PDB file of C-alpha atoms and ligand atoms in Angstrom:
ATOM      1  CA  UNK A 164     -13.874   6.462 -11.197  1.00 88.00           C
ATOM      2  CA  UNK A 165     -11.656   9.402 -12.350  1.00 93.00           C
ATOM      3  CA  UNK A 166      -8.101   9.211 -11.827  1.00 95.00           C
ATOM      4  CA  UNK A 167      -5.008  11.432 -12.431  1.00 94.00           C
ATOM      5  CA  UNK A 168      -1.584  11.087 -11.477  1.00 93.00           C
ATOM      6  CA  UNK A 169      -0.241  14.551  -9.196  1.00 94.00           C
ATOM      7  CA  UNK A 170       3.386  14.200  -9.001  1.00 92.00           C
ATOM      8  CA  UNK A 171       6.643  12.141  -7.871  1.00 90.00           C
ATOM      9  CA  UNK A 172       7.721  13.383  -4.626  1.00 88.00           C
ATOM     10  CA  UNK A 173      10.790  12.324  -3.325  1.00 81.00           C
ATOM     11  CA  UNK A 174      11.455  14.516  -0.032  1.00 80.00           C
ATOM     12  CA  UNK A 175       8.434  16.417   2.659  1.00 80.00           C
ATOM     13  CA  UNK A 176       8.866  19.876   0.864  1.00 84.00           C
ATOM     14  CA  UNK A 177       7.616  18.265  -2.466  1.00 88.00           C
ATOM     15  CA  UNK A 178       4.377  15.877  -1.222  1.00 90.00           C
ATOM     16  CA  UNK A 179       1.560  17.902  -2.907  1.00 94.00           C
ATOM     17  CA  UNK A 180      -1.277  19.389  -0.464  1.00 93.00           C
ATOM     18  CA  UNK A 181      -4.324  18.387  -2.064  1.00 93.00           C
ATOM     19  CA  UNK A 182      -6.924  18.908   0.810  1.00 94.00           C
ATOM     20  CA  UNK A 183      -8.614  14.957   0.483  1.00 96.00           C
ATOM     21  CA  UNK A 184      -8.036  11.902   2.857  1.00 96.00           C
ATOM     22  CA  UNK A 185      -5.103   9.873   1.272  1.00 97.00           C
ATOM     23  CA  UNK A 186      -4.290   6.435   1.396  1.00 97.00           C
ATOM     24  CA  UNK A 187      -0.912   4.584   0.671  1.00 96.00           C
ATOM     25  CA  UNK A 188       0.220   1.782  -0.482  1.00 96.00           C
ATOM     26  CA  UNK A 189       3.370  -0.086   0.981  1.00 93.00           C
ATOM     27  CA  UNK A 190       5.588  -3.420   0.372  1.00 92.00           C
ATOM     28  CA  UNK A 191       8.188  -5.264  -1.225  1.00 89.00           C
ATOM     29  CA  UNK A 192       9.572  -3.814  -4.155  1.00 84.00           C
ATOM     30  CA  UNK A 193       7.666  -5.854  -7.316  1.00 89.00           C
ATOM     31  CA  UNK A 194       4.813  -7.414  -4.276  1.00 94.00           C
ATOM     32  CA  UNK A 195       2.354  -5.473  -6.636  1.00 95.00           C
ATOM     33  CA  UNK A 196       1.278  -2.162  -5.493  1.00 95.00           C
ATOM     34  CA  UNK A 197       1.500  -0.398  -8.904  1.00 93.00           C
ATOM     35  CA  UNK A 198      -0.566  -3.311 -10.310  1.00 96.00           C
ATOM     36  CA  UNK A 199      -2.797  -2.814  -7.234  1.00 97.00           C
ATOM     37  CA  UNK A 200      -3.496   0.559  -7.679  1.00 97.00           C
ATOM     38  CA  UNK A 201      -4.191   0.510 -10.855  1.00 96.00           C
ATOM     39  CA  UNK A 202      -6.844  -1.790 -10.357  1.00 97.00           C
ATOM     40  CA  UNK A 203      -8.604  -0.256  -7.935  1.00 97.00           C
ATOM     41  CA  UNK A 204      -8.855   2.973 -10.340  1.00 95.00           C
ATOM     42  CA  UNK A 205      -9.374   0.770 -13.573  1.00 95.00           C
ATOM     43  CA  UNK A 206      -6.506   2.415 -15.417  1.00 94.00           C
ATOM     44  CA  UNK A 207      -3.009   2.278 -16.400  1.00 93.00           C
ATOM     45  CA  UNK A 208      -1.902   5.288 -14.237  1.00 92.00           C
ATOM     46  CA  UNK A 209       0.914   4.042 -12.248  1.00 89.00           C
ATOM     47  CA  UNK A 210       3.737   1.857 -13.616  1.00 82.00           C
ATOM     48  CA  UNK A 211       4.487  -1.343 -13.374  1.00 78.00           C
ATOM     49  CA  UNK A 212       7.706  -3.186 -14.030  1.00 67.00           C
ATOM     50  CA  UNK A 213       9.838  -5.774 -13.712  1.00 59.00           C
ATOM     51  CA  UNK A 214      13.048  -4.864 -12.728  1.00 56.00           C
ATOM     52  CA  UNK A 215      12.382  -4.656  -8.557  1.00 52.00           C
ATOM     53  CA  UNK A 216      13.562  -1.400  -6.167  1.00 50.00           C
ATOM     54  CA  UNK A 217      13.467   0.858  -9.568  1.00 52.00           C
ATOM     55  CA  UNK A 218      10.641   3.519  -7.680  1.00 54.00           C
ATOM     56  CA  UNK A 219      12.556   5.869  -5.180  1.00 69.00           C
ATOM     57  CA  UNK A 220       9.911   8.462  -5.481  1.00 81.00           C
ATOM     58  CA  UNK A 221       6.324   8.617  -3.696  1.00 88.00           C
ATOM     59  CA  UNK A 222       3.769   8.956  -6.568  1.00 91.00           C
ATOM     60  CA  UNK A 223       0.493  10.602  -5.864  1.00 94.00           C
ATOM     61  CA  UNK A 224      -2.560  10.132  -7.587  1.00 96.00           C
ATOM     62  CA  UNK A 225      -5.886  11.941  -7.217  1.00 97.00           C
ATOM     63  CA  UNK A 226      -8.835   9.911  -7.265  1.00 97.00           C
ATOM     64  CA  UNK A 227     -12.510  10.978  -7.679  1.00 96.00           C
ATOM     65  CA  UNK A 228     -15.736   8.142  -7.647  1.00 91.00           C
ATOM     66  CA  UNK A 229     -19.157   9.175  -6.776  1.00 88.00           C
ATOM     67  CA  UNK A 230     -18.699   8.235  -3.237  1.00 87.00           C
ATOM     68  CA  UNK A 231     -15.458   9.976  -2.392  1.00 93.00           C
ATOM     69  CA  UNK A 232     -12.597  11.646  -3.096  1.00 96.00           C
ATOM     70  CA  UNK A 233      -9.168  11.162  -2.043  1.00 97.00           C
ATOM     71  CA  UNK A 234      -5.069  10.541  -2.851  1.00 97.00           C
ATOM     72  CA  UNK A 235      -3.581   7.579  -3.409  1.00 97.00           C
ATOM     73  CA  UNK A 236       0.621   7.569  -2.672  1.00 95.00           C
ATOM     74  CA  UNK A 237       2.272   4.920  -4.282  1.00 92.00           C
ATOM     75  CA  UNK A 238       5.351   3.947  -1.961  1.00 89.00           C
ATOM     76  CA  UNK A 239       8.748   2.614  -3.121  1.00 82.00           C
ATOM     77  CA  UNK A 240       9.530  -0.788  -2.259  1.00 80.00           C
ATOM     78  CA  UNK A 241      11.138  -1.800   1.024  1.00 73.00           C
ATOM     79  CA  UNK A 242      13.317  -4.575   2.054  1.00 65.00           C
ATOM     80  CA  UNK A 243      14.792  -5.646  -1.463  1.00 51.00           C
ATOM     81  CA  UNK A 244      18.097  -7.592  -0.470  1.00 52.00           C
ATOM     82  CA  UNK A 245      20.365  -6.472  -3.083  1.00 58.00           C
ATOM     83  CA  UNK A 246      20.027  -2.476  -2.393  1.00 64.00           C
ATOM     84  CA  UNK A 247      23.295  -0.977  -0.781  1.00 70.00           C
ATOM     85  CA  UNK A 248      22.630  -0.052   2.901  1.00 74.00           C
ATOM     86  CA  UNK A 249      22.332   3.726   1.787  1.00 75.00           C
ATOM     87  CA  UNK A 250      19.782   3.346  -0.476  1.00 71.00           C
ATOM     88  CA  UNK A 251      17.654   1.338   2.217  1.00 71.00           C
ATOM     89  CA  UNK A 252      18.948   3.809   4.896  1.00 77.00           C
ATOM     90  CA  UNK A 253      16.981   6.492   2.620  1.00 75.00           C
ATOM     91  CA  UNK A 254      14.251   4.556   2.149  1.00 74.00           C
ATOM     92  CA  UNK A 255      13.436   4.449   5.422  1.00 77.00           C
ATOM     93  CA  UNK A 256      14.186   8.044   6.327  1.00 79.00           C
ATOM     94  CA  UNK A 257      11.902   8.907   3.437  1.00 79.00           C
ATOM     95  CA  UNK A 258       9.099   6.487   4.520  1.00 80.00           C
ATOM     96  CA  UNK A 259       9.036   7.864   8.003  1.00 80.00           C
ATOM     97  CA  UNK A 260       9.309  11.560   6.662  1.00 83.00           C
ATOM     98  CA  UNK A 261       5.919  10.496   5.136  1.00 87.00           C
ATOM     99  CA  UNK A 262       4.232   8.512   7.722  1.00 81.00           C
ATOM    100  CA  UNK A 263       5.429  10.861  10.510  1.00 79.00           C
ATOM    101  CA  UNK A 264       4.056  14.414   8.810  1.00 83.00           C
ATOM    102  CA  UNK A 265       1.966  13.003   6.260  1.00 91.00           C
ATOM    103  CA  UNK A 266      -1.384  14.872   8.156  1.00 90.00           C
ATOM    104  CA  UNK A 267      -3.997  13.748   5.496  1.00 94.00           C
ATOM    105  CA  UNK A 268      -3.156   9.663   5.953  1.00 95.00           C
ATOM    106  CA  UNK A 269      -5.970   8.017   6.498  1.00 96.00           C
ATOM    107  CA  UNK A 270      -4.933   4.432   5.743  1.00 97.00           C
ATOM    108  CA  UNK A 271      -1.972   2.308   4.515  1.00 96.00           C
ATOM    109  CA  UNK A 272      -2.211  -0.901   3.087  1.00 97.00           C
ATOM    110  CA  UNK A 273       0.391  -3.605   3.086  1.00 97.00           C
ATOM    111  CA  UNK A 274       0.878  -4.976   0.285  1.00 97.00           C
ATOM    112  CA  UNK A 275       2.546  -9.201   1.028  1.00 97.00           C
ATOM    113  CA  UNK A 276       2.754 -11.637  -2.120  1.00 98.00           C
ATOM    114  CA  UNK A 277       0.760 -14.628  -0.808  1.00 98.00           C
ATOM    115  CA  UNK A 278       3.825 -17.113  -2.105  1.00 98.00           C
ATOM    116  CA  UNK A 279       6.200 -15.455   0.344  1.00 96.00           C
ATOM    117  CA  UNK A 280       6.642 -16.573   4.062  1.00 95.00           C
ATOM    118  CA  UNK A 281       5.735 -13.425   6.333  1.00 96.00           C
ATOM    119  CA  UNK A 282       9.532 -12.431   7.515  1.00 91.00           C
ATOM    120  CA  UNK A 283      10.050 -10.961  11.248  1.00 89.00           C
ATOM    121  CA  UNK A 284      10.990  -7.994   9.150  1.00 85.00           C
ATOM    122  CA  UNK A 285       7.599  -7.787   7.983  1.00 90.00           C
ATOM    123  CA  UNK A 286       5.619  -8.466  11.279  1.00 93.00           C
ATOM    124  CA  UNK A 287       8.331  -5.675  12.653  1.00 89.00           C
ATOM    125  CA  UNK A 288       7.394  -3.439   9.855  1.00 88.00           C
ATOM    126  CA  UNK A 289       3.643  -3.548  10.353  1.00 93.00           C
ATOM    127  CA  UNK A 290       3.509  -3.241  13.824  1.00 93.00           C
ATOM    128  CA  UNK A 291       5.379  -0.071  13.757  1.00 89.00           C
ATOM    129  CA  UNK A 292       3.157   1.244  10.933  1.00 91.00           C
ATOM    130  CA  UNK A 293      -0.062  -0.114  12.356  1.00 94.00           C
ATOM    131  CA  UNK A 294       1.095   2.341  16.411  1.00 91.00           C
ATOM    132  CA  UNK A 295       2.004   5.370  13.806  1.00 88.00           C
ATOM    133  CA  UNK A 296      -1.241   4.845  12.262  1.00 91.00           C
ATOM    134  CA  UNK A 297      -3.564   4.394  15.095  1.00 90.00           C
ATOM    135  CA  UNK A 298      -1.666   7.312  17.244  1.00 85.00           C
ATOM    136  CA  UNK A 299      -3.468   9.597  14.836  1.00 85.00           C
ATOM    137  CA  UNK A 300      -6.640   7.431  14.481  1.00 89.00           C
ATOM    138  CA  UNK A 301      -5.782   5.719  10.839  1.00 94.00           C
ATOM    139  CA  UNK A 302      -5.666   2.206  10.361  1.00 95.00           C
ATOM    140  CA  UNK A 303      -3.530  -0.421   8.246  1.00 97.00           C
ATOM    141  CA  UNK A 304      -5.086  -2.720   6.033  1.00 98.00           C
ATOM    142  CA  UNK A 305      -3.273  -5.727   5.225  1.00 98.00           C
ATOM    143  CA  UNK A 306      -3.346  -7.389   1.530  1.00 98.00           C
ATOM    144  CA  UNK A 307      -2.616 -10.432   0.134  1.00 98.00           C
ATOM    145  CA  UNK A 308      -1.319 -10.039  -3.668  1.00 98.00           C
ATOM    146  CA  UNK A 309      -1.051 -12.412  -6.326  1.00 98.00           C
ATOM    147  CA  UNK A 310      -3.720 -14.940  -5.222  1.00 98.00           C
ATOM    148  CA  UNK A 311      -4.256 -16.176  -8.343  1.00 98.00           C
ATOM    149  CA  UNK A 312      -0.816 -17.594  -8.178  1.00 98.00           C
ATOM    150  CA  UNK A 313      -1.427 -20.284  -5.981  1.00 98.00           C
ATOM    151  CA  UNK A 314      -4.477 -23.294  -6.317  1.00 97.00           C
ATOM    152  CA  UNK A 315      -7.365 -23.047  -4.216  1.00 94.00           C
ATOM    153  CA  UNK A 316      -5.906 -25.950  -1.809  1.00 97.00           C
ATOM    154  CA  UNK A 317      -2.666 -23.543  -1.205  1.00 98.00           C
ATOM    155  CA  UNK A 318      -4.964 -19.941  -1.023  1.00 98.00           C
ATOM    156  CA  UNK A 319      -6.574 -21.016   2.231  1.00 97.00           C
ATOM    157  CA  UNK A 320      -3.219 -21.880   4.331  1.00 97.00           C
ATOM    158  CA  UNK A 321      -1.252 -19.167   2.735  1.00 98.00           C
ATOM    159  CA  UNK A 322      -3.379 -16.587   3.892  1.00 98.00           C
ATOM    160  CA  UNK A 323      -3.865 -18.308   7.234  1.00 98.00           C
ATOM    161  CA  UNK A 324      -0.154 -18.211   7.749  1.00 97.00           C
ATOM    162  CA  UNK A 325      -0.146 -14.670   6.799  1.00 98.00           C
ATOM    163  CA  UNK A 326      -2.942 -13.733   9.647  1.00 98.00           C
ATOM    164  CA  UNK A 327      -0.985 -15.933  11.555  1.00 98.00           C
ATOM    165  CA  UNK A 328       2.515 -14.168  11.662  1.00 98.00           C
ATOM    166  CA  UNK A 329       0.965 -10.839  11.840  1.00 98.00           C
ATOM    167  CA  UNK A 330      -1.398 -12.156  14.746  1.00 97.00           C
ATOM    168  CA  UNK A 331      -4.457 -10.901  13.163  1.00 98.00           C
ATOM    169  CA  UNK A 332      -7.527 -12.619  12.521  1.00 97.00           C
ATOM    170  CA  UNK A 333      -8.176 -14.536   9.270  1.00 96.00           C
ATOM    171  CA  UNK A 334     -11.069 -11.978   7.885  1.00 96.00           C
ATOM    172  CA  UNK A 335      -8.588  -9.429   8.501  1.00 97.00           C
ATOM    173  CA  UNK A 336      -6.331 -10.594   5.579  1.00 98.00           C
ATOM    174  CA  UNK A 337      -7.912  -9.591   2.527  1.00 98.00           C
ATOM    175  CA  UNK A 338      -7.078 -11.729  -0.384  1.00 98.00           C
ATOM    176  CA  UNK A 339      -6.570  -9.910  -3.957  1.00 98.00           C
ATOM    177  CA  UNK A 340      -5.101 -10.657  -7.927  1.00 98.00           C
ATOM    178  CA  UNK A 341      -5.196  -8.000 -10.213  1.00 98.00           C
ATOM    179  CA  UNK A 342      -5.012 -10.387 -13.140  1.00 97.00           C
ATOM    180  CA  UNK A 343      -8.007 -12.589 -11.832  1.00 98.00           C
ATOM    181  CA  UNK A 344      -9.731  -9.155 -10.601  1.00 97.00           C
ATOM    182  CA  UNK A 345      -9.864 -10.597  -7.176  1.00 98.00           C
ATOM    183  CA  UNK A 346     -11.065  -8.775  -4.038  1.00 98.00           C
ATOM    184  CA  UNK A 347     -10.892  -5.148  -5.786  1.00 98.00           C
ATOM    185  CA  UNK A 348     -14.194  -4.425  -4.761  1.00 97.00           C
ATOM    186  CA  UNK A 349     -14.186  -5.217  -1.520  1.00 98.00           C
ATOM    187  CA  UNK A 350     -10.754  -3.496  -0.649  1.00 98.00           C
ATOM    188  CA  UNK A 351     -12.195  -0.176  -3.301  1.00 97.00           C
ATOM    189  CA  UNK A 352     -15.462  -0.137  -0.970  1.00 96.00           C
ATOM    190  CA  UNK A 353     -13.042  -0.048   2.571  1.00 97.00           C
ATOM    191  CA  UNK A 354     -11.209   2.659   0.974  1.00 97.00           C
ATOM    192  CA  UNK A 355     -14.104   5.047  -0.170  1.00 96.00           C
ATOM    193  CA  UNK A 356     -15.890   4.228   3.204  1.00 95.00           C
ATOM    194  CA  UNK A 357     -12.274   5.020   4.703  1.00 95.00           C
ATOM    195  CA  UNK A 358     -12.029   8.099   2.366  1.00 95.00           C
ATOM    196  CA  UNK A 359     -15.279   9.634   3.238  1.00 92.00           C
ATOM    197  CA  UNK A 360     -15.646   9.280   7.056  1.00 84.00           C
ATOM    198  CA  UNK A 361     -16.544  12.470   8.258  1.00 75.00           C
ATOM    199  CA  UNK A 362     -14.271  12.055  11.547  1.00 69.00           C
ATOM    200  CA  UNK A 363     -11.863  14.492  11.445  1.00 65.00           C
ATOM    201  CA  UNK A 364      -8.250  13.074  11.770  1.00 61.00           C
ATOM    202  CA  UNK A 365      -6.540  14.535  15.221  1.00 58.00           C
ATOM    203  CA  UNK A 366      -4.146  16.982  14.735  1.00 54.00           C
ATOM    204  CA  UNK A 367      -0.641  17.168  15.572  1.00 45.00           C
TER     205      UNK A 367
HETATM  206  N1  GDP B  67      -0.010 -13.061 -11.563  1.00 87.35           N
HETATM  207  C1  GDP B  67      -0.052 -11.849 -11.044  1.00 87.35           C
HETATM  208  N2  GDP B  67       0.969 -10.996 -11.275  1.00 87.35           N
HETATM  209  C2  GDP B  67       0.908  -9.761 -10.711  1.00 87.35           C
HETATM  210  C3  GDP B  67      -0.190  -9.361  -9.882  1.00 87.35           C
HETATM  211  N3  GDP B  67       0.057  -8.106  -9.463  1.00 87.35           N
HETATM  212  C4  GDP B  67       1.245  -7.736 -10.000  1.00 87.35           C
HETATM  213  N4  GDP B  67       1.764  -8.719 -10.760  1.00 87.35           N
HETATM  214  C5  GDP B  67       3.051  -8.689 -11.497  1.00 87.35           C
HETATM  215  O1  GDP B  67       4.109  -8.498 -10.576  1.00 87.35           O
HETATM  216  C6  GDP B  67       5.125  -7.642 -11.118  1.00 87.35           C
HETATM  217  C7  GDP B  67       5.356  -6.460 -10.209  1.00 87.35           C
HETATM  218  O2  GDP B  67       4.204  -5.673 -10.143  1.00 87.35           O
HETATM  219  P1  GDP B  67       4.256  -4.127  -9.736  1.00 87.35           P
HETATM  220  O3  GDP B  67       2.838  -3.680  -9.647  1.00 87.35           O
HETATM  221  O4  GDP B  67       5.157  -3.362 -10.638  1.00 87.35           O
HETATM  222  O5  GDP B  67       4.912  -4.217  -8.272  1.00 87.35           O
HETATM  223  P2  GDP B  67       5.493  -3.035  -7.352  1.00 87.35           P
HETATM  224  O6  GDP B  67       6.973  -3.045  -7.513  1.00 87.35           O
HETATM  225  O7  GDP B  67       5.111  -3.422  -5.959  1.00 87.35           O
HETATM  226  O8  GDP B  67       4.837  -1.762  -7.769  1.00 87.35           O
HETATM  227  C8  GDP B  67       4.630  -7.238 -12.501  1.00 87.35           C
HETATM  228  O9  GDP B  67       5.239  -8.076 -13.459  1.00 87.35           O
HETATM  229  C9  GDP B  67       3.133  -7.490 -12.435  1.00 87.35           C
HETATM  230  O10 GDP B  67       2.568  -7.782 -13.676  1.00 87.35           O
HETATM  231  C10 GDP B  67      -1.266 -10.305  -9.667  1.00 87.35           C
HETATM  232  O11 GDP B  67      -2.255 -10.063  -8.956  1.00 87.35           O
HETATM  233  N5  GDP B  67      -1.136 -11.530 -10.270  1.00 87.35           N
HETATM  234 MG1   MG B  68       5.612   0.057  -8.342  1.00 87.35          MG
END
């Protein structure tokens, strides 16, 4: 899989136009979606750190494998507590910049740390990306991070609380670790065969 990072976009007039199906990923600042990404291409292109909220920008990367091609944005982190109400304010008026004229988004997955109960916040938050999403015939794909945190007895009722508060069904919560290489495959499979349906996206 070949993999290049495009640019860091932080307003409309600067998201690149790069012609494939794209996919983002969205969460909690430090909930893993640099990690995540990185995995899925099997290199260090997008950074990872410690120090949570850091990543105002949108960071696309261009992804080729020999079953599709298409962008991957890397989203700042919502919801982190100790941000001053502007900087969320943006946040959000950034985020639904993106999700509103982004025409090329195919998918978003949300990104939710396994450890953490699922706030209202996030339900709230996924059920308003999952009606943007499917207005224009995308789709949200939820994913559980940091699975190799927990011990086998505490994986199966973590997730199921997770399915639970986002009233989805259990197989629709897909559990992954980037250090344990869990459930990469599977979620690198649903986004080539997401990348390379021929369905053209309605417009408008
Ligand atoms: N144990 C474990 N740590 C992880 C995993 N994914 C990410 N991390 C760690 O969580 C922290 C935040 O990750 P990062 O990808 O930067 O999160 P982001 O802020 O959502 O982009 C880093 O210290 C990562 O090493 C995982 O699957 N397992
Ligand atoms: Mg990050």
């Amino acid at each position: 899989m070949r993999s290049k990072f495009i640019i860091s976009a932080e307003k409309v007039s600067s998201f690149p136009e790069l012609g494939v199906p794209e996919i983002a990923l969205v969460g909690r600042s430090n909930v893993g979606k640099s990690s995540l990404l990185n995995g899925l291409v099997g290199a260090q292109i997008a950074r990872t750190s410690r120090t949570p909220g850091r990543t105002q920008l949108i960071n696309f990367f261009e992804v080729e494998s020999k079953h599709a091609k298409f962008c991957l944005a890397d989203l700042p982190g919502y919801g982190f507590a100790r941000a001053p109400g502007p900087v969320r304010a943006r946040w959000k008026r950034v985020i639904e910049a993106y999700l509103v004229q982004r025409e090329s988004l195919k998918a978003v997955l949300l990104l939710l740390d396994v450890r953490r109960t699922v706030s209202e916040d996030d339900a709230t938050f996924f059920e308003e990306l999952r009606g943007a999403l499917t207005d224009r015939g995308g789709e949200v794909l939820v994913v559980a991070t940091k699975c190799d945190k927990l011990s086998k007895a505490d994986l199966k009722p973590a997730l199921h609380q997770i399915a639970e508060a986002l009233n989805l069904e259990k197989a629709d919560v897909l559990a992954t670790s980037t250090t344990k290489h869990i459930g990469l495959d599977t979620l690198r499979e649903q986004i080539e065969s997401i990348a390379s349906d021929p369905r053209p996206m309605p417009s408008g």
